[in-house]
């Protein structure tokens, strides 16, 4: 077993160092812990020697544990696979990412940190923690592991199974990084991006890179400009859709979004990050925005003989500036639905809806799940069909001449809901919004659908049912939402086998795919020079398409549990994503292991 770092012990040491706990009380608690089997920290909580607030202060103030906005964070699939659902729910944690055998998890209640040493022993690896809001953690656990039966309240247990005491745990408030008073963020082609509340290390997988960040040690603007150009060329050459500068503790990470996943390219001391952030801001023409304020810029560029649209978003966090550069196509049109991986039958149904339909056409997918690509394919077809389209977007990946596209900054006083309200007054057939985030956005979309317009909207959710259920949990009025929904798309992205090295394999996972034949032949890439020894070459979408029939609408109107809505959706003819994935496995496009990584049907 890997020797694990005991985070609970570090918290207790921090409490002693701060004077909140005496050495004598700690030694007595450790002795009692050996007799009861309950963690020493929980013994101290039971005795009233320390409080949940003391633990929270030790984590945030002494140990520097960041507080993360979980609603905007996508856990890494590999990290989710490390922690079985029963362990995640027993310890009430959400795994976020794993780097060098150190797993970072999200924790909703600070005092529950004393149980993480037991989790570390179970997994055989060190566990680190970030703090999140308890409500967002409960929602994320349901989204990534499936809805749990009964309550999600955590009660510590002793080895014999008897319950320990569950003392009330104080929920900490937001710890947002905000611009300095009087500072107004400047932008190019937009207003300001939102300040984020804390930052965690990136969920990344290893990737060999040849970017040298050492030049940042000499903050010469000319050298930094050359480095920025080199990073852009390197990212475009690798087929990346985004560049991330992610601060974490004493370092920052340079990572690319490739094939829906973050790949770690390089890292350097956090003290060197500012020069690189300033270099990217200068490239995006927002050099005048200070680091204490959010910034959003958008420019056209030619990189590696390709027309590229760069959308830069920089926000101040408690760990440092977080910068993301989205790389969109500067020319051409979005790919059609079949090219994204959708079946011909599903594509025809959606196109017919776009050409003649009304109500809300809802596209649900996780972060980096490809929902924006589907959104643009639908917009392009609507424009081709002669319908007038008004689109509200947070990042314009494609410029479609026949579509009125509005770039909205979440940091602006005028938000998405206001732009949607304005769009309803325009003489348009289709109102579109990429990435609804609030209940106000949902209400405006429902209102637009009630006016007889087609509303093409994207929303964060692992499936159609998960997206709709999350809308209800946010506060959407069930009856109105049910009446407005007409068509739904759920999707994920999977990496495709490299055709040059794909070989037949005997996969124990293949036979566990729901609906799979025991004799099914599966294929996987072995790794070759064509695919950089990864075994993968490209990505494809896994889709489920649902017409909202009356039985499905009735379940939504009654705010039914997700399981009931899903049952009625399948009865209405929806082919689940795992069934769509099975087809691609049978065709040799996707490996069984990759399908399991994306959909986790085999725990």
Coordinates of C-alpha atoms in Angstrom, one line a residue:
X1 CA 0.0 0.0 0.0
X2 CA 1.2 3.5 -0.8
X3 CA 2.2 5.4 2.3
X4 CA -0.5 8.0 2.7
X5 CA -0.4 11.6 4.1
X6 CA -2.8 12.0 6.9
X7 CA -4.8 15.1 6.3
X8 CA -6.7 14.7 9.6
X9 CA -3.5 14.7 11.5
X10 CA -2.3 17.8 9.7
X11 CA -5.6 19.6 10.7
X12 CA -5.1 18.6 14.4
X13 CA -1.5 19.8 14.3
X14 CA -2.8 23.1 12.8
X15 CA -5.3 23.4 15.6
X16 CA -2.6 22.9 18.2
X17 CA -0.3 25.5 16.5
X18 CA -3.1 28.1 16.4
X19 CA -3.9 27.6 20.1
X20 CA -7.4 26.3 19.4
X21 CA -6.4 22.9 20.9
X22 CA -4.0 21.9 23.7
X23 CA -1.5 19.1 23.4
X24 CA -3.0 17.4 26.4
X25 CA -6.6 17.4 25.0
X26 CA -5.2 16.0 21.7
X27 CA -3.3 13.2 23.5
X28 CA -6.4 12.3 25.5
X29 CA -8.5 12.2 22.3
X30 CA -6.0 10.0 20.5
X31 CA -6.1 7.6 23.5
X32 CA -9.9 7.5 23.4
X33 CA -9.8 7.1 19.6
X34 CA -7.8 3.9 20.0
X35 CA -10.5 2.5 22.3
X36 CA -13.6 3.6 20.4
X37 CA -12.3 3.3 16.8
X38 CA -13.6 6.8 16.1
X39 CA -11.2 9.3 14.6
X40 CA -9.5 11.6 17.1
X41 CA -10.9 14.6 15.5
X42 CA -14.5 13.3 15.9
X43 CA -13.7 12.5 19.6
X44 CA -12.7 16.1 20.1
X45 CA -15.9 17.3 18.3
X46 CA -18.0 15.1 20.5
X47 CA -16.3 16.4 23.6
X48 CA -16.8 20.0 22.5
X49 CA -13.0 20.6 22.6
X50 CA -13.1 21.9 19.1
X51 CA -15.9 23.2 16.9
X52 CA -16.6 22.8 13.2
X53 CA -15.7 26.5 12.8
X54 CA -12.3 25.8 14.3
X55 CA -11.7 23.0 11.8
X56 CA -12.9 25.2 8.9
X57 CA -10.5 28.0 10.0
X58 CA -7.6 25.5 10.3
X59 CA -8.2 24.2 6.7
X60 CA -8.7 27.6 5.1
X61 CA -6.5 29.9 7.1
X62 CA -3.6 27.7 8.3
X63 CA -3.4 25.0 5.6
X64 CA -4.5 27.2 2.7
X65 CA -7.3 24.9 1.5
X66 CA -9.2 26.7 -1.3
X67 CA -12.9 27.0 -1.6
X68 CA -14.2 26.0 -5.0
X69 CA -17.4 26.9 -7.0
X70 CA -18.4 23.3 -7.8
X71 CA -21.2 24.4 -10.2
X72 CA -18.5 25.5 -12.7
X73 CA -16.1 22.6 -12.2
X74 CA -16.0 19.3 -14.1
X75 CA -14.6 16.3 -12.2
X76 CA -12.1 14.2 -14.1
X77 CA -13.6 10.9 -15.2
X78 CA -10.5 9.0 -14.2
X79 CA -10.8 10.4 -10.7
X80 CA -14.4 9.5 -10.5
X81 CA -13.5 5.9 -11.4
X82 CA -11.0 5.7 -8.5
X83 CA -13.7 6.2 -5.9
X84 CA -16.6 3.7 -6.0
X85 CA -20.1 5.2 -5.5
X86 CA -20.5 3.6 -2.0
X87 CA -17.2 5.1 -0.8
X88 CA -18.1 8.5 -2.3
X89 CA -21.5 8.6 -0.6
X90 CA -20.2 7.1 2.7
X91 CA -17.6 9.8 3.0
X92 CA -19.7 12.4 1.2
X93 CA -16.9 13.5 -1.1
X94 CA -16.6 14.1 -4.9
X95 CA -13.3 13.1 -6.5
X96 CA -12.0 15.9 -8.7
X97 CA -8.6 14.9 -10.1
X98 CA -5.6 12.8 -9.4
X99 CA -2.0 13.9 -10.0
X100 CA 1.1 11.9 -9.0
X101 CA -1.0 9.5 -6.9
X102 CA -2.6 12.3 -4.9
X103 CA -6.3 12.5 -5.2
X104 CA -8.1 15.8 -4.6
X105 CA -11.7 15.6 -3.4
X106 CA -14.4 18.1 -2.8
X107 CA -15.7 18.3 0.8
X108 CA -18.9 20.0 1.8
X109 CA -18.6 19.9 5.6
X110 CA -15.2 20.9 7.0
X111 CA -15.4 18.7 10.1
X112 CA -15.8 15.6 7.9
X113 CA -12.1 16.0 7.0
X114 CA -11.3 13.6 9.8
X115 CA -12.8 10.7 7.9
X116 CA -10.6 11.3 4.8
X117 CA -7.7 9.4 6.4
X118 CA -9.9 6.3 6.3
X119 CA -10.6 7.0 2.6
X120 CA -6.9 7.4 1.9
X121 CA -6.3 4.0 3.5
X122 CA -9.1 2.4 1.4
X123 CA -7.7 3.8 -1.8
X124 CA -4.0 3.4 -1.0
X125 CA -3.2 6.9 -2.0
X126 CA -2.9 10.4 -0.5
X127 CA -6.0 12.5 -0.3
X128 CA -6.1 16.3 -0.5
X129 CA -9.2 18.4 -0.2
X130 CA -11.0 21.5 -1.4
X131 CA -14.1 23.0 0.3
X132 CA -17.4 23.5 -1.5
X133 CA -21.0 24.4 -0.6
X134 CA -22.8 21.3 0.9
X135 CA -25.8 21.8 -1.4
X136 CA -23.7 21.9 -4.5
X137 CA -21.8 18.8 -3.4
X138 CA -25.1 16.9 -2.9
X139 CA -26.2 17.9 -6.4
X140 CA -22.9 17.0 -8.0
X141 CA -22.9 13.6 -6.3
X142 CA -26.3 12.9 -7.8
X143 CA -25.2 14.2 -11.2
X144 CA -22.0 12.1 -11.4
X145 CA -22.9 9.0 -9.4
X146 CA -26.7 8.9 -9.8
X147 CA -29.4 10.0 -7.4
X148 CA -29.1 8.4 -4.0
X149 CA -32.0 6.9 -2.1
X150 CA -32.9 8.5 1.2
X151 CA -31.0 11.2 2.9
X152 CA -27.4 12.3 2.1
X153 CA -26.7 13.4 5.7
X154 CA -23.4 11.9 6.9
X155 CA -23.3 10.2 10.2
X156 CA -19.9 9.0 11.4
X157 CA -19.8 5.3 12.3
X158 CA -17.5 3.2 14.4
X159 CA -15.9 -0.1 13.2
X160 CA -18.7 -2.1 14.8
X161 CA -21.3 -0.3 12.7
X162 CA -22.8 1.7 15.6
X163 CA -23.4 5.4 14.9
X164 CA -21.1 8.0 16.3
X165 CA -22.3 11.5 17.1
X166 CA -23.0 13.8 14.2
X167 CA -22.4 17.3 15.6
X168 CA -23.9 20.2 13.7
X169 CA -21.4 21.4 11.2
X170 CA -21.3 25.0 10.2
X171 CA -21.5 25.7 6.4
X172 CA -19.1 28.4 5.4
X173 CA -20.2 31.1 3.1
X174 CA -18.7 32.1 -0.2
X175 CA -15.2 33.4 -0.3
X176 CA -15.2 35.3 -3.6
X177 CA -12.3 37.1 -5.0
X178 CA -13.7 40.5 -6.1
X179 CA -12.3 43.4 -8.1
X180 CA -10.8 46.3 -6.2
X181 CA -13.3 49.1 -5.4
X182 CA -13.6 51.5 -8.3
X183 CA -12.0 49.2 -10.9
X184 CA -14.0 48.5 -14.0
X185 CA -13.0 45.5 -16.1
X186 CA -12.1 46.4 -19.7
X187 CA -12.9 44.1 -22.5
X188 CA -12.6 43.7 -26.3
X189 CA -15.9 42.9 -28.0
X190 CA -17.5 42.2 -24.6
X191 CA -17.8 43.4 -21.0
X192 CA -16.4 41.5 -18.0
X193 CA -16.2 37.9 -17.0
X194 CA -17.2 36.8 -13.5
X195 CA -14.8 36.6 -10.5
X196 CA -14.4 33.0 -9.4
X197 CA -14.5 31.8 -5.8
X198 CA -11.3 29.7 -5.4
X199 CA -9.4 27.5 -7.6
X200 CA -8.2 23.9 -7.6
X201 CA -5.5 22.1 -9.5
X202 CA -6.6 20.9 -13.0
X203 CA -8.0 17.5 -13.7
X204 CA -5.4 16.5 -16.2
X205 CA -3.9 13.5 -17.9
X206 CA -0.2 13.4 -18.7
X207 CA 1.0 14.6 -22.1
X208 CA 4.5 15.0 -23.4
X209 CA 4.9 18.7 -24.3
X210 CA 7.8 20.8 -25.5
X211 CA 6.7 24.2 -24.1
X212 CA 9.4 25.7 -21.9
X213 CA 8.1 28.0 -19.2
X214 CA 11.5 28.8 -17.8
X215 CA 11.7 32.0 -20.0
X216 CA 9.2 33.5 -17.6
X217 CA 11.9 33.8 -15.0
X218 CA 13.1 36.8 -17.1
X219 CA 9.9 38.8 -17.6
X220 CA 11.0 40.3 -20.9
X221 CA 7.8 41.3 -22.9
X222 CA 9.4 40.2 -26.1
X223 CA 10.3 36.7 -24.9
X224 CA 6.8 36.4 -23.3
X225 CA 5.2 37.4 -26.6
X226 CA 7.2 34.7 -28.4
X227 CA 6.2 32.1 -25.7
X228 CA 2.5 33.1 -26.1
X229 CA 2.8 32.6 -29.9
X230 CA 4.5 29.2 -29.4
X231 CA 1.8 28.0 -27.0
X232 CA -0.9 29.0 -29.5
X233 CA 0.8 27.2 -32.3
X234 CA 1.5 24.1 -30.1
X235 CA -2.1 24.0 -29.0
X236 CA -3.6 24.4 -32.5
X237 CA -1.2 21.8 -33.8
X238 CA -2.4 19.3 -31.2
X239 CA -6.0 20.0 -32.1
X240 CA -6.8 21.7 -28.8
X241 CA -10.1 23.6 -28.3
X242 CA -8.9 25.5 -25.3
X243 CA -5.8 26.6 -23.4
X244 CA -5.9 26.8 -19.6
X245 CA -3.6 28.6 -17.1
X246 CA -4.7 27.1 -13.7
X247 CA -3.2 28.4 -10.4
X248 CA -2.9 25.9 -7.6
X249 CA -1.0 26.4 -4.3
X250 CA 2.6 27.3 -5.2
X251 CA 2.5 26.4 -8.9
X252 CA 0.4 27.0 -12.0
X253 CA -0.4 24.5 -14.7
X254 CA -0.5 25.0 -18.5
X255 CA -3.1 22.6 -19.9
X256 CA -4.9 22.0 -23.2
X257 CA -8.4 20.8 -23.7
X258 CA -8.0 18.0 -26.3
X259 CA -10.7 15.5 -27.2
X260 CA -12.9 16.8 -24.3
X261 CA -10.1 16.2 -21.7
X262 CA -7.5 18.4 -20.1
X263 CA -3.9 17.4 -20.9
X264 CA -1.2 18.8 -18.6
X265 CA 1.5 20.4 -20.8
X266 CA 3.8 22.1 -18.3
X267 CA 4.0 23.8 -14.9
X268 CA 6.0 26.5 -13.2
X269 CA 6.1 28.4 -10.0
X270 CA 3.0 30.5 -9.4
X271 CA 5.1 33.6 -9.1
X272 CA 5.9 33.4 -12.8
X273 CA 2.3 33.1 -14.0
X274 CA 1.5 36.9 -14.0
X275 CA 3.9 37.6 -16.9
X276 CA 2.2 34.8 -19.0
X277 CA -1.3 36.0 -18.2
X278 CA -0.3 39.6 -19.2
X279 CA 1.2 38.2 -22.4
X280 CA -2.1 36.5 -23.3
X281 CA -4.1 39.6 -22.4
X282 CA -1.9 41.7 -24.7
X283 CA -2.5 39.2 -27.5
X284 CA -6.3 39.5 -26.9
X285 CA -6.1 43.3 -26.7
X286 CA -7.2 43.6 -23.1
X287 CA -3.8 44.5 -21.7
X288 CA -5.2 47.4 -19.7
X289 CA -7.3 45.2 -17.4
X290 CA -5.6 44.8 -14.0
X291 CA -5.2 41.3 -12.4
X292 CA -7.6 42.3 -9.7
X293 CA -10.5 42.6 -12.2
X294 CA -12.1 40.1 -14.5
X295 CA -11.5 40.5 -18.3
X296 CA -13.0 39.1 -21.5
X297 CA -11.5 39.5 -24.9
X298 CA -12.1 38.1 -28.4
X299 CA -9.8 38.4 -31.4
X300 CA -9.4 36.8 -34.8
X301 CA -5.9 35.4 -35.5
X302 CA -4.1 33.2 -38.0
X303 CA -2.2 30.4 -36.3
X304 CA -0.4 27.6 -38.1
X305 CA -2.0 28.8 -41.4
X306 CA -5.5 28.4 -39.8
X307 CA -8.1 31.1 -39.2
X308 CA -8.8 31.0 -35.4
X309 CA -11.1 32.9 -33.1
X310 CA -9.6 33.3 -29.6
X311 CA -12.0 34.1 -26.7
X312 CA -10.0 34.9 -23.6
X313 CA -11.5 34.9 -20.1
X314 CA -9.3 35.9 -17.1
X315 CA -10.7 36.0 -13.6
X316 CA -9.1 36.6 -10.2
X317 CA -9.3 33.8 -7.7
X318 CA -8.0 33.3 -4.2
X319 CA -5.2 31.1 -5.7
X320 CA -4.3 33.6 -8.5
X321 CA -5.5 34.5 -11.9
X322 CA -7.3 31.8 -13.8
X323 CA -7.1 32.2 -17.6
X324 CA -8.9 30.2 -20.3
X325 CA -8.5 30.8 -24.0
X326 CA -11.1 29.1 -26.2
X327 CA -10.0 28.3 -29.7
X328 CA -12.8 28.5 -32.2
X329 CA -12.9 28.1 -36.0
X330 CA -12.4 31.4 -37.7
X331 CA -13.7 30.1 -41.0
X332 CA -16.1 27.6 -42.3
X333 CA -19.4 26.3 -40.9
X334 CA -20.1 24.0 -37.9
X335 CA -20.1 20.3 -38.6
X336 CA -23.4 18.6 -39.4
X337 CA -25.2 16.4 -36.8
X338 CA -24.2 13.1 -38.4
X339 CA -20.5 14.3 -38.5
X340 CA -20.7 14.8 -34.7
X341 CA -21.7 11.1 -34.2
X342 CA -25.5 11.3 -34.2
X343 CA -27.5 8.6 -36.1
X344 CA -29.2 9.5 -39.3
X345 CA -32.7 8.8 -37.8
X346 CA -32.0 11.1 -34.8
X347 CA -30.5 13.7 -37.0
X348 CA -33.5 13.8 -39.3
X349 CA -35.9 14.2 -36.3
X350 CA -33.9 17.1 -34.9
X351 CA -33.7 18.8 -38.3
X352 CA -37.4 18.5 -38.8
X353 CA -37.9 20.1 -35.3
X354 CA -35.6 23.0 -36.2
X355 CA -37.3 23.6 -39.6
X356 CA -40.9 23.6 -38.3
X357 CA -41.1 23.1 -34.5
X358 CA -41.8 25.4 -31.6
X359 CA -41.1 25.1 -27.9
X360 CA -37.8 24.3 -26.2
X361 CA -35.2 22.1 -27.9
X362 CA -33.0 21.3 -24.9
X363 CA -29.4 20.1 -25.4
X364 CA -27.8 18.7 -22.2
X365 CA -24.2 17.6 -21.6
X366 CA -21.5 18.0 -19.1
X367 CA -18.7 20.6 -19.3
X368 CA -16.6 19.8 -22.4
X369 CA -19.3 17.3 -23.4
X370 CA -19.7 18.8 -26.9
X371 CA -23.1 20.4 -26.4
X372 CA -21.9 23.7 -28.0
X373 CA -21.0 21.8 -31.2
X374 CA -24.5 20.4 -31.3
X375 CA -25.9 23.9 -30.6
X376 CA -24.0 25.4 -33.6
X377 CA -25.0 22.5 -35.9
X378 CA -28.7 23.3 -35.0
X379 CA -28.2 27.0 -35.5
X380 CA -26.6 26.5 -38.9
X381 CA -29.4 24.2 -40.1
X382 CA -32.1 26.7 -38.8
X383 CA -30.4 29.5 -40.9
X384 CA -30.1 27.2 -43.9
X385 CA -33.8 26.4 -43.6
X386 CA -34.6 30.1 -43.9
X387 CA -35.6 30.7 -40.3
X388 CA -34.5 34.0 -38.6
X389 CA -32.3 33.3 -35.6
X390 CA -31.3 35.4 -32.6
X391 CA -28.6 33.7 -30.5
X392 CA -27.3 34.6 -27.0
X393 CA -23.8 33.1 -26.4
X394 CA -21.0 33.3 -23.9
X395 CA -18.3 32.3 -26.4
X396 CA -18.9 32.6 -30.1
X397 CA -17.2 29.6 -31.5
X398 CA -18.6 30.0 -35.0
X399 CA -19.8 33.1 -36.8
X400 CA -22.8 32.2 -38.8
X401 CA -23.7 35.1 -41.2
X402 CA -27.4 34.5 -41.2
X403 CA -27.6 34.4 -37.3
X404 CA -27.8 37.4 -35.0
X405 CA -25.2 36.4 -32.4
X406 CA -24.9 38.3 -29.1
X407 CA -21.8 37.8 -27.0
X408 CA -22.7 38.1 -23.3
X409 CA -20.4 38.5 -20.4
X410 CA -21.6 36.9 -17.1
X411 CA -19.9 39.8 -15.3
X412 CA -21.9 42.4 -17.1
X413 CA -24.9 44.1 -15.4
X414 CA -26.9 43.0 -18.4
X415 CA -27.1 39.2 -18.1
X416 CA -28.4 36.4 -20.3
X417 CA -32.0 36.6 -19.2
X418 CA -32.1 40.3 -20.2
X419 CA -30.7 39.6 -23.6
X420 CA -33.2 36.8 -24.0
X421 CA -36.0 39.2 -23.1
X422 CA -34.8 41.6 -25.7
X423 CA -34.6 38.9 -28.3
X424 CA -38.2 38.0 -27.8
X425 CA -39.1 41.5 -29.0
X426 CA -37.2 40.9 -32.2
X427 CA -39.0 39.5 -35.2
X428 CA -37.3 36.1 -35.1
X429 CA -38.5 32.5 -35.5
X430 CA -35.8 31.0 -33.3
X431 CA -34.3 32.3 -30.0
X432 CA -31.2 30.4 -29.0
X433 CA -29.1 30.5 -25.8
X434 CA -25.9 28.6 -25.2
X435 CA -25.4 27.7 -21.6
X436 CA -28.4 28.6 -19.5
X437 CA -27.2 28.9 -15.9
X438 CA -29.9 30.4 -13.7
X439 CA -33.6 30.0 -13.0
X440 CA -34.2 33.4 -14.7
X441 CA -32.6 32.1 -17.9
X442 CA -35.0 29.1 -17.7
X443 CA -38.0 31.3 -17.1
X444 CA -37.2 33.5 -20.1
X445 CA -36.7 30.4 -22.3
X446 CA -40.1 29.1 -21.2
X447 CA -41.6 32.5 -21.9
X448 CA -40.2 32.6 -25.4
X449 CA -41.5 29.1 -26.1
X450 CA -45.0 30.4 -24.9
X451 CA -44.8 33.1 -27.6
X452 CA -44.7 30.4 -30.3
X453 CA -40.9 30.6 -30.9
X454 CA -38.5 27.7 -31.2
X455 CA -35.9 28.0 -28.4
X456 CA -32.7 26.1 -28.8
X457 CA -31.0 26.0 -25.4
X458 CA -28.1 24.2 -23.8
X459 CA -27.9 23.3 -20.1
X460 CA -25.4 21.4 -17.9
X461 CA -26.4 17.9 -17.2
X462 CA -25.0 14.4 -17.8
X463 CA -28.2 13.3 -19.6
X464 CA -31.6 14.7 -20.7
X465 CA -33.2 13.5 -17.5
X466 CA -30.4 14.8 -15.3
X467 CA -30.6 18.2 -17.0
X468 CA -34.4 18.5 -16.6
X469 CA -34.2 17.3 -13.0
X470 CA -31.6 19.9 -12.3
X471 CA -33.8 22.6 -13.8
X472 CA -36.6 21.6 -11.4
X473 CA -34.2 21.6 -8.5
X474 CA -33.0 25.2 -9.4
X475 CA -36.6 26.3 -9.1
X476 CA -38.1 26.1 -12.5
X477 CA -42.0 25.9 -12.4
X478 CA -42.7 22.3 -13.2
X479 CA -46.0 22.7 -15.1
X480 CA -44.7 25.5 -17.3
X481 CA -41.4 23.8 -18.0
X482 CA -43.1 20.6 -18.9
X483 CA -45.5 22.4 -21.3
X484 CA -42.6 24.2 -23.0
X485 CA -40.3 21.2 -23.6
X486 CA -40.7 19.6 -27.0
X487 CA -37.4 17.8 -27.8
X488 CA -34.3 16.9 -25.8
X489 CA -30.8 15.9 -26.6
X490 CA -28.3 14.3 -24.1
X491 CA -24.7 13.8 -25.0
X492 CA -21.2 12.9 -24.0
X493 CA -17.9 12.7 -25.9
X494 CA -15.8 9.5 -26.3
X495 CA -12.4 9.2 -27.8
X496 CA -12.3 7.1 -31.0
X497 CA -9.8 4.2 -31.7
X498 CA -6.9 5.0 -33.9
X499 CA -7.6 3.2 -37.2
X500 CA -3.9 2.6 -37.8
X501 CA -3.4 0.5 -34.6
X502 CA -6.8 -0.7 -33.5
X503 CA -6.7 -4.4 -32.8
X504 CA -9.2 -6.9 -31.6
X505 CA -9.1 -7.4 -27.9
X506 CA -10.6 -9.6 -25.2
X507 CA -12.2 -7.0 -23.0
X508 CA -13.9 -8.1 -19.7
X509 CA -15.8 -4.8 -19.8
X510 CA -17.3 -5.5 -23.2
X511 CA -19.7 -8.2 -21.9
X512 CA -20.9 -5.8 -19.2
X513 CA -22.3 -3.2 -21.6
X514 CA -26.1 -3.3 -21.2
X515 CA -27.5 -5.1 -24.2
X516 CA -24.2 -6.5 -25.4
X517 CA -23.8 -10.0 -26.8
X518 CA -21.4 -12.2 -24.8
X519 CA -19.7 -13.1 -28.1
X520 CA -19.2 -9.4 -29.2
X521 CA -15.9 -8.5 -30.7
X522 CA -14.3 -5.4 -29.3
X523 CA -11.4 -3.3 -30.6
X524 CA -8.9 -0.9 -29.0
X525 CA -6.0 1.2 -30.2
X526 CA -2.6 -0.3 -29.2
X527 CA -0.7 2.9 -29.7
X528 CA 1.5 3.9 -32.6
X529 CA 3.3 6.9 -34.1
X530 CA 0.2 8.1 -35.9
X531 CA -1.7 8.6 -32.6
X532 CA 1.3 9.5 -30.4
X533 CA 1.1 6.1 -28.7
X534 CA -2.2 7.0 -27.1
X535 CA -4.4 4.5 -29.1
X536 CA -6.9 7.3 -29.9
X537 CA -7.5 9.4 -32.9
X538 CA -10.4 11.9 -32.6
X539 CA -13.6 12.0 -30.7
X540 CA -17.3 11.2 -31.4
X541 CA -20.5 12.0 -29.7
X542 CA -22.7 9.6 -27.8
X543 CA -26.3 10.9 -28.1
X544 CA -29.8 10.2 -26.7
X545 CA -32.7 12.0 -28.4
X546 CA -36.1 12.4 -26.7
X547 CA -39.4 13.7 -27.9
X548 CA -41.2 15.0 -24.8
X549 CA -44.4 13.0 -25.0
X550 CA -47.4 13.6 -22.7
X551 CA -46.4 10.8 -20.3
X552 CA -42.9 12.3 -20.0
X553 CA -44.4 15.8 -19.6
X554 CA -46.8 14.6 -16.9
X555 CA -43.8 13.2 -14.9
X556 CA -42.0 16.5 -15.2
X557 CA -45.1 18.5 -14.3
X558 CA -45.4 16.4 -11.2
X559 CA -41.7 17.0 -10.3
X560 CA -41.2 13.2 -10.4
X561 CA -37.9 11.6 -9.4
X562 CA -35.3 11.2 -12.1
X563 CA -35.8 7.4 -12.2
X564 CA -39.5 7.8 -13.1
X565 CA -38.8 10.5 -15.7
X566 CA -36.1 8.3 -17.3
X567 CA -38.4 5.3 -17.3
X568 CA -41.1 7.2 -19.2
X569 CA -38.5 8.6 -21.6
X570 CA -37.3 5.2 -22.5
X571 CA -40.9 4.1 -23.0
X572 CA -41.3 7.1 -25.3
X573 CA -38.6 5.7 -27.6
X574 CA -35.5 7.3 -26.3
X575 CA -32.4 5.3 -27.0
X576 CA -30.1 5.7 -24.0
X577 CA -26.5 6.9 -24.5
X578 CA -25.1 3.5 -23.4
X579 CA -27.1 1.9 -26.3
X580 CA -25.7 4.4 -28.7
X581 CA -22.2 3.7 -27.3
X582 CA -22.8 -0.1 -27.8
X583 CA -23.3 0.5 -31.5
X584 CA -20.0 2.3 -31.7
X585 CA -18.2 -0.4 -29.8
X586 CA -19.6 -3.1 -32.1
X587 CA -18.4 -1.0 -35.1
X588 CA -14.9 -0.8 -33.6
X589 CA -15.1 3.0 -33.4
X590 CA -14.9 3.1 -29.6
X591 CA -13.3 0.7 -27.2
X592 CA -15.3 -0.9 -24.4
X593 CA -13.0 0.6 -21.8
X594 CA -13.5 4.1 -23.2
X595 CA -17.2 3.7 -23.2
X596 CA -17.0 2.6 -19.6
X597 CA -14.8 5.6 -18.8
X598 CA -17.4 8.0 -20.2
X599 CA -20.6 6.3 -18.9
X600 CA -19.4 4.2 -16.0
X601 CA -21.8 1.2 -16.5
X602 CA -19.3 -1.2 -14.9
X603 CA -18.3 -0.1 -11.4

